[in-house]
Each structure stands twice: as structure tokens, then as C-alpha cells.
Short mmCIF file of N, CA, C and O in Angstrom, two decimals:
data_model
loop_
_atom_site.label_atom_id
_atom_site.label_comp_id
_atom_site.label_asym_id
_atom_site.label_seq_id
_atom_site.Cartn_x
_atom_site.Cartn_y
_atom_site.Cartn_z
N UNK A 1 -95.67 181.42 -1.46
CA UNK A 1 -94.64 180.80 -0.64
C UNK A 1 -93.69 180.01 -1.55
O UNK A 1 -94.12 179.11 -2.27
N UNK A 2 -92.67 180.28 -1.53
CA UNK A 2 -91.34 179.09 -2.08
C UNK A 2 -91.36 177.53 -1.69
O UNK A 2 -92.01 177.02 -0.78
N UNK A 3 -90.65 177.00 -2.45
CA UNK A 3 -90.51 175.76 -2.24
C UNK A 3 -89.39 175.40 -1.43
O UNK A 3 -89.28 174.20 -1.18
N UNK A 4 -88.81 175.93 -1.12
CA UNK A 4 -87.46 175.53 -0.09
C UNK A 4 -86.94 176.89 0.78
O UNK A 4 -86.92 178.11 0.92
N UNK A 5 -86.49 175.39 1.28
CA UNK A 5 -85.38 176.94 2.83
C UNK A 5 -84.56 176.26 2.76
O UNK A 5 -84.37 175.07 2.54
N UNK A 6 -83.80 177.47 3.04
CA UNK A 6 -82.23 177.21 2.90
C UNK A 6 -81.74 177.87 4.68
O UNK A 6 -81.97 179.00 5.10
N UNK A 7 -81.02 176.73 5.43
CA UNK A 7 -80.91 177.44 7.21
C UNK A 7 -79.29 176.94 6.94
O UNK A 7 -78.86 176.14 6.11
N UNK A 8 -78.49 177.83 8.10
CA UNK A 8 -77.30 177.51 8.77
C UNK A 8 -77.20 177.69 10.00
O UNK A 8 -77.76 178.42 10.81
N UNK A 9 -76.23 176.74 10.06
CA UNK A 9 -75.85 177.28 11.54
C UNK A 9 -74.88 175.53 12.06
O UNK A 9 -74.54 174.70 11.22
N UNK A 10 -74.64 175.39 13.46
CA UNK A 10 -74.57 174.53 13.89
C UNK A 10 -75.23 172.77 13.69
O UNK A 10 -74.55 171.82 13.30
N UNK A 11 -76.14 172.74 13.93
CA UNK A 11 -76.72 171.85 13.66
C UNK A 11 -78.54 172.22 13.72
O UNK A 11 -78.98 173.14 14.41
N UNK A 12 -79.27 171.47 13.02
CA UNK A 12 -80.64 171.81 12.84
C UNK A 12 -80.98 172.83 13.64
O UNK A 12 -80.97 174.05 13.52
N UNK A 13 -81.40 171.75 14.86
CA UNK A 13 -82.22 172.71 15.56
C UNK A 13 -81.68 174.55 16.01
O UNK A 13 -82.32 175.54 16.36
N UNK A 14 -80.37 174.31 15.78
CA UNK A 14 -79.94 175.63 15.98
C UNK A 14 -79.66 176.27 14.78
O UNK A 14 -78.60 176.89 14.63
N UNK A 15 -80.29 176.20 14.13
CA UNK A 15 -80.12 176.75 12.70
C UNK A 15 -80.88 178.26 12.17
O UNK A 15 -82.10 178.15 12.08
N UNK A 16 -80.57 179.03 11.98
CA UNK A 16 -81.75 179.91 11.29
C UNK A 16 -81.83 180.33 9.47
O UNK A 16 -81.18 179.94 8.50
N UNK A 17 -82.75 181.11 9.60
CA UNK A 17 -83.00 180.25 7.96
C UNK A 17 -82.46 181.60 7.41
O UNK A 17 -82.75 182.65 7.99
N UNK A 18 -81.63 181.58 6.23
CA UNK A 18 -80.93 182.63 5.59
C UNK A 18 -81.55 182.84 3.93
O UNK A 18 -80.95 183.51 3.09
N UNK A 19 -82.76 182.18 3.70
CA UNK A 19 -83.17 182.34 2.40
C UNK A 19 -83.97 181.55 2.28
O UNK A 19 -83.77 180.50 2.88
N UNK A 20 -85.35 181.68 1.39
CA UNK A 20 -86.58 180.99 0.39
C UNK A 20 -86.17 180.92 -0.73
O UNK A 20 -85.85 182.03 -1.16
N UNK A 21 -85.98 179.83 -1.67
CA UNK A 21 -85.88 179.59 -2.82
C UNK A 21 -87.08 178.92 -3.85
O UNK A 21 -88.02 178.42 -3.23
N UNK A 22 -87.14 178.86 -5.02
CA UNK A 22 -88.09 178.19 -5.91
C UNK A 22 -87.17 176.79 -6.19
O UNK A 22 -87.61 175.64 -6.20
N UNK A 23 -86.10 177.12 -6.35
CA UNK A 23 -85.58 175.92 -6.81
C UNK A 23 -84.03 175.52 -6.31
O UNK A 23 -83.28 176.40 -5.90
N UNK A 24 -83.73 174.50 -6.36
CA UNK A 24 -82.57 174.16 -5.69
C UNK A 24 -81.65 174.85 -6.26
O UNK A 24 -80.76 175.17 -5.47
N UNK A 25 -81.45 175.36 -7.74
CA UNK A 25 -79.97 176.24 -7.68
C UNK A 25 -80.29 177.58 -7.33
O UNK A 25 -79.44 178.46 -7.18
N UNK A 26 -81.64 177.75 -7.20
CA UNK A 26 -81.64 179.19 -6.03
C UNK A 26 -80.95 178.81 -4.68
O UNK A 26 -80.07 179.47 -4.13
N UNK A 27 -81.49 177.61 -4.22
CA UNK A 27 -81.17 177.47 -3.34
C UNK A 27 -79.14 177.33 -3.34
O UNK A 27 -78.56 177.76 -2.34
N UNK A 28 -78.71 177.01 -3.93
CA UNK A 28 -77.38 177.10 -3.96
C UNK A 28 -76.80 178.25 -3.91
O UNK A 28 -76.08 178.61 -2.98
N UNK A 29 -77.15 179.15 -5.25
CA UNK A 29 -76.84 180.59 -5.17
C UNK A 29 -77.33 181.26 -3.82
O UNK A 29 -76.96 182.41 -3.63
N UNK A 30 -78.04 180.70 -2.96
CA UNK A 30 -78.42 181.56 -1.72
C UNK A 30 -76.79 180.92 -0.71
O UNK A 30 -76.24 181.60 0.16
N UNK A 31 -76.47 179.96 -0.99
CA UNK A 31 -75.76 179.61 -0.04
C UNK A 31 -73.94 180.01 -0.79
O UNK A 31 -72.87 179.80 -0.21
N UNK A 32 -74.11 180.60 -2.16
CA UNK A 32 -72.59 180.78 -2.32
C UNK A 32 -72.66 182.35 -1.66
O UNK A 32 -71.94 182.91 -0.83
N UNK A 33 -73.79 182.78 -2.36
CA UNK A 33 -73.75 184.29 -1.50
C UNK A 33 -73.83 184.74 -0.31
O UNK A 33 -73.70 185.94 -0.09
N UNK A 34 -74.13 183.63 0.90
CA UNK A 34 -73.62 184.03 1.83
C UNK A 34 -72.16 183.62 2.22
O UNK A 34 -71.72 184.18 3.23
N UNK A 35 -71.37 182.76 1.59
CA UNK A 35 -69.92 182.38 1.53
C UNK A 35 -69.51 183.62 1.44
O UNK A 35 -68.90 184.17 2.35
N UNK A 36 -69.86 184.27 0.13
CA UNK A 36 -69.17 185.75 0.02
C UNK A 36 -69.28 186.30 0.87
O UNK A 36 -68.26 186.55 1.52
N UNK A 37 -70.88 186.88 1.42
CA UNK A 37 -70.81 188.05 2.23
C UNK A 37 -69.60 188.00 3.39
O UNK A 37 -68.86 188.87 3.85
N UNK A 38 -69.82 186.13 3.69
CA UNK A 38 -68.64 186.09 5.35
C UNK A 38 -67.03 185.95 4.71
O UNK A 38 -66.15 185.49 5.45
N UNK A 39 -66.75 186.30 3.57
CA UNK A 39 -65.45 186.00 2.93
C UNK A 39 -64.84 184.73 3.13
O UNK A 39 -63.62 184.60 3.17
N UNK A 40 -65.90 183.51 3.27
CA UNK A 40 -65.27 182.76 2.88
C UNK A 40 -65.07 181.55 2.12
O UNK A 40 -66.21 181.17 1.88
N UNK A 41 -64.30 180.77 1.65
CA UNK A 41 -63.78 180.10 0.69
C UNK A 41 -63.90 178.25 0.55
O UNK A 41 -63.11 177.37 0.88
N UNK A 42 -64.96 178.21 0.04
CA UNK A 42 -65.42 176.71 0.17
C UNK A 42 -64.42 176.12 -0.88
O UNK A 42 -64.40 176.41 -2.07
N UNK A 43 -63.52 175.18 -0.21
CA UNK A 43 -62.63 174.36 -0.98
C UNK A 43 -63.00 172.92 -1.53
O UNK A 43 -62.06 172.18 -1.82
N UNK A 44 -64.54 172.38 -1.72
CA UNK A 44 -65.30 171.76 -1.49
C UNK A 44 -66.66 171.72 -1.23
O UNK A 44 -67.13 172.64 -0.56
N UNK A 45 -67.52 170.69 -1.71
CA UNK A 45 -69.15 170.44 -1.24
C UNK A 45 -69.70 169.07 -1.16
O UNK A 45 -69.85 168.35 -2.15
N UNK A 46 -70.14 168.59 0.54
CA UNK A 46 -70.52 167.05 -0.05
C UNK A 46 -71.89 167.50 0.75
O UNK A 46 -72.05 168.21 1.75
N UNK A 47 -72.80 166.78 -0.11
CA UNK A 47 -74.28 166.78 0.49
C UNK A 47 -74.63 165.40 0.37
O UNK A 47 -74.33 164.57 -0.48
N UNK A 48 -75.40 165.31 1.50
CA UNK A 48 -76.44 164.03 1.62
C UNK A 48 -78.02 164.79 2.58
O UNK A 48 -78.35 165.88 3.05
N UNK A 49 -78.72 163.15 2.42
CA UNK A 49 -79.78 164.12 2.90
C UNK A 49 -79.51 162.86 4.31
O UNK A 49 -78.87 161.81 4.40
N UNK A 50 -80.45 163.73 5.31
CA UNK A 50 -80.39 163.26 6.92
C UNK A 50 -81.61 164.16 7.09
O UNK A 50 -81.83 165.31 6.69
N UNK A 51 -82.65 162.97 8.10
CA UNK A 51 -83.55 163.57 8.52
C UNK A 51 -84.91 164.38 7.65
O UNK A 51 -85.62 165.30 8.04
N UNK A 52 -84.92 163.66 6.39
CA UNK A 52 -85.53 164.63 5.47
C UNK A 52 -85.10 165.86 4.74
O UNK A 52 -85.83 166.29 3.84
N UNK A 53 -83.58 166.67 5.16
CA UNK A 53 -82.96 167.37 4.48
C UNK A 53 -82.00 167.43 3.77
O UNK A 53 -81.39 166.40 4.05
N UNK A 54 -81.60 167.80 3.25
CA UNK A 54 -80.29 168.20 2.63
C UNK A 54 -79.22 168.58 3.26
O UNK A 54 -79.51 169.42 4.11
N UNK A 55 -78.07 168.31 3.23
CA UNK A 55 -77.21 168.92 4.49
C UNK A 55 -75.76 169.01 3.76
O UNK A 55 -75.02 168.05 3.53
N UNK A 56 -75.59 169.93 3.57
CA UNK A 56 -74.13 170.86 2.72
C UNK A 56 -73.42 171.18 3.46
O UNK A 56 -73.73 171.76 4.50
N UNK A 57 -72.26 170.88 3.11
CA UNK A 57 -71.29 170.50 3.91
C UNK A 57 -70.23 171.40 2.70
O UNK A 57 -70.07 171.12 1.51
N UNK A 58 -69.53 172.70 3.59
CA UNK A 58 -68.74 173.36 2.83
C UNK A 58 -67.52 173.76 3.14
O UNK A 58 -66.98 174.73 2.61
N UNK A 59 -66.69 172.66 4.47
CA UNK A 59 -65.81 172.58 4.38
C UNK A 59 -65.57 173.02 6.27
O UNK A 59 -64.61 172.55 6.88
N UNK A 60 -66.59 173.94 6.94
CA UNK A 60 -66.22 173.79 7.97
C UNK A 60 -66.38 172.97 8.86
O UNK A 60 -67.34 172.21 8.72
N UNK A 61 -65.53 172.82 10.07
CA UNK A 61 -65.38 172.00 11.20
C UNK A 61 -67.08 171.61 11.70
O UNK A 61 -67.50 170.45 11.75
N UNK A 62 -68.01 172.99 12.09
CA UNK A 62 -68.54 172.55 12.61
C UNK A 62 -70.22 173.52 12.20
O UNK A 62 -71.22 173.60 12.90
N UNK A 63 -70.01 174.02 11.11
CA UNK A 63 -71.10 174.81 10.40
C UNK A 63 -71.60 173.87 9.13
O UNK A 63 -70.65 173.58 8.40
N UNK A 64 -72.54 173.48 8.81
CA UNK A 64 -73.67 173.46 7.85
C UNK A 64 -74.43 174.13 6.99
O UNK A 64 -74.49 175.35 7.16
N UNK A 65 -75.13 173.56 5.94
CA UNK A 65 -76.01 174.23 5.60
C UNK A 65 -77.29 172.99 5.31
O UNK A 65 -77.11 171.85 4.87
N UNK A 66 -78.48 173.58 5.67
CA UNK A 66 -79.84 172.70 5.43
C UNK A 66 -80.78 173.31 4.38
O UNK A 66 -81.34 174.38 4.62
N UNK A 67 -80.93 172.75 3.40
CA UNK A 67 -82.41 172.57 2.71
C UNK A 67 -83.73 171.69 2.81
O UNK A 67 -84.05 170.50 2.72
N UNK A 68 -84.09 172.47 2.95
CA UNK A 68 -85.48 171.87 3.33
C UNK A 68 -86.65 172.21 2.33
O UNK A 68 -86.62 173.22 1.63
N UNK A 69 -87.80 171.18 2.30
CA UNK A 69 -88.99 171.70 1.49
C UNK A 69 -89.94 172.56 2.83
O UNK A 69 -90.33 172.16 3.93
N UNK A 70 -90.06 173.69 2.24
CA UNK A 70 -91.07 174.67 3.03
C UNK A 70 -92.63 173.92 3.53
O UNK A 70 -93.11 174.28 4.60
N UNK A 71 -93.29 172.98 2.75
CA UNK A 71 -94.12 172.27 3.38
C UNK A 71 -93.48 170.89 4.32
O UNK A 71 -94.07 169.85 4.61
N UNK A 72 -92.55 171.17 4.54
CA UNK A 72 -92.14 169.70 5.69
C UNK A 72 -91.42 168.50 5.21
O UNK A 72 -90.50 167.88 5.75
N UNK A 73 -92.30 168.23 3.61
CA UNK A 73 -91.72 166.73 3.40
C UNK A 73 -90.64 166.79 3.19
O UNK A 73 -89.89 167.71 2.90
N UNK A 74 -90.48 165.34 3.37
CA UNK A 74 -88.75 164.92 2.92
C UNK A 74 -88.33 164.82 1.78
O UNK A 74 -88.92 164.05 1.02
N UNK A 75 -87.15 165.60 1.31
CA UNK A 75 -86.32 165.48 0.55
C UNK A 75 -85.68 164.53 -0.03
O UNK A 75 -84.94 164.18 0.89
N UNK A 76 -85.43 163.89 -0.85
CA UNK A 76 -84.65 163.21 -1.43
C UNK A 76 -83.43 163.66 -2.55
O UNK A 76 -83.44 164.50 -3.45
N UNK A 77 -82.11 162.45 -1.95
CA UNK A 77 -81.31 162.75 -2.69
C UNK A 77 -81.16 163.61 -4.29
O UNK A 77 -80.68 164.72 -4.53
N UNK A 78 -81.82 162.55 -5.26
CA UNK A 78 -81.98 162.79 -6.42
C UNK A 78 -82.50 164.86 -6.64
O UNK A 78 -81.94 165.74 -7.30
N UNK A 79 -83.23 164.89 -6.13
CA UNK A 79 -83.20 166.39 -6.22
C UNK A 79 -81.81 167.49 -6.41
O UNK A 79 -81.66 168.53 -7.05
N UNK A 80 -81.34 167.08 -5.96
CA UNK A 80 -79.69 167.73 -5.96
C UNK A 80 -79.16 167.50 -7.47
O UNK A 80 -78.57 168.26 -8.23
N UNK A 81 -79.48 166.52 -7.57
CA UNK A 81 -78.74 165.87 -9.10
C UNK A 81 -78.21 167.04 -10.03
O UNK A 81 -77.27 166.85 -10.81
N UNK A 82 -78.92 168.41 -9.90
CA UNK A 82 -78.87 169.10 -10.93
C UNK A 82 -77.26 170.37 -10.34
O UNK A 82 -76.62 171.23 -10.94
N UNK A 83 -77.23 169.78 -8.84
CA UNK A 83 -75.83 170.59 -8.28
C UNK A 83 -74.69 169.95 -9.06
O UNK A 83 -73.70 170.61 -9.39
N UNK A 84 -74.81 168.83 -9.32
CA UNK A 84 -73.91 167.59 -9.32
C UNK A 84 -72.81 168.09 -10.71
O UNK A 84 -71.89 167.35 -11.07
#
């Protein structure tokens, strides 16, 4: 099993999960490649964590993206550090 999920969508609970990663810039590369597949063009990235996740923010109105650790716990900021 991986160490992270990577979900989109609306908000959490309506989210479904678009990738397992080992590590957070998997987890990134999971989320530029689905930018591509939908053609589109992140002019920007702000993340914080909420709720124990990660929450990427790539410019739309009202879409997300969540990382999460696959066993539950919470996330912390500093993990990202290496997007930065």
C-alpha cells in the first residue's frame, strides 16, 4: 500500500481519489498530470493543510485537490516543504 492519496473534486467528502503515491512529489506529479489530461492551466498553487489534509488549490473557483496519508493520520504542513 502507498503512503498517500491524492482525491479531487468539490470539496472532501465529495471527492474521489485520482491516484496512490509513495511520496509527495508523486503525489504532485499525479496532480499536474491530471491538469494535462483536462487541458488545463494552473496559473498558480497555494496549499495548506485543513482537517488533517493537504488541500491544493490550483486556481479554480470551486475544485480542489486533497492529500492525504493512506493510514488516516494527519498531515502536517512541513511535509510539503519539498513542493516549495
Amino acid at each position: 500500500m502507498n503512503k498517500y492519496i491524492v482525491e479531487f473534486g468539490t470539496r472532501p467528502e465529495k471527492s474521489r481519489m485520482i491516484g496512490d503515491a509513495e511520496t509527495i512529489k508523486e503525489c504532485h506529479q499525479i496532480i499536474m498530470k491530471f491538469l494535462d489530461e483536462h487541458d488545463y492551466k494552473s496559473h498558480y498553487q497555494r496549499m495548506w493543510v485543513e482537517d488533517g489534509k493537504v488541500v491544493v488549490d490550483v486556481g479554480s473557483w470551486s475544485e480542489f485537490f486533497w492529500i492525504s496519508r493512506s493510514d488516516g493520520s494527519s498531515m502536517a504542513f512541513e511535509e510539503i516543504n519539498c513542493l516549495r
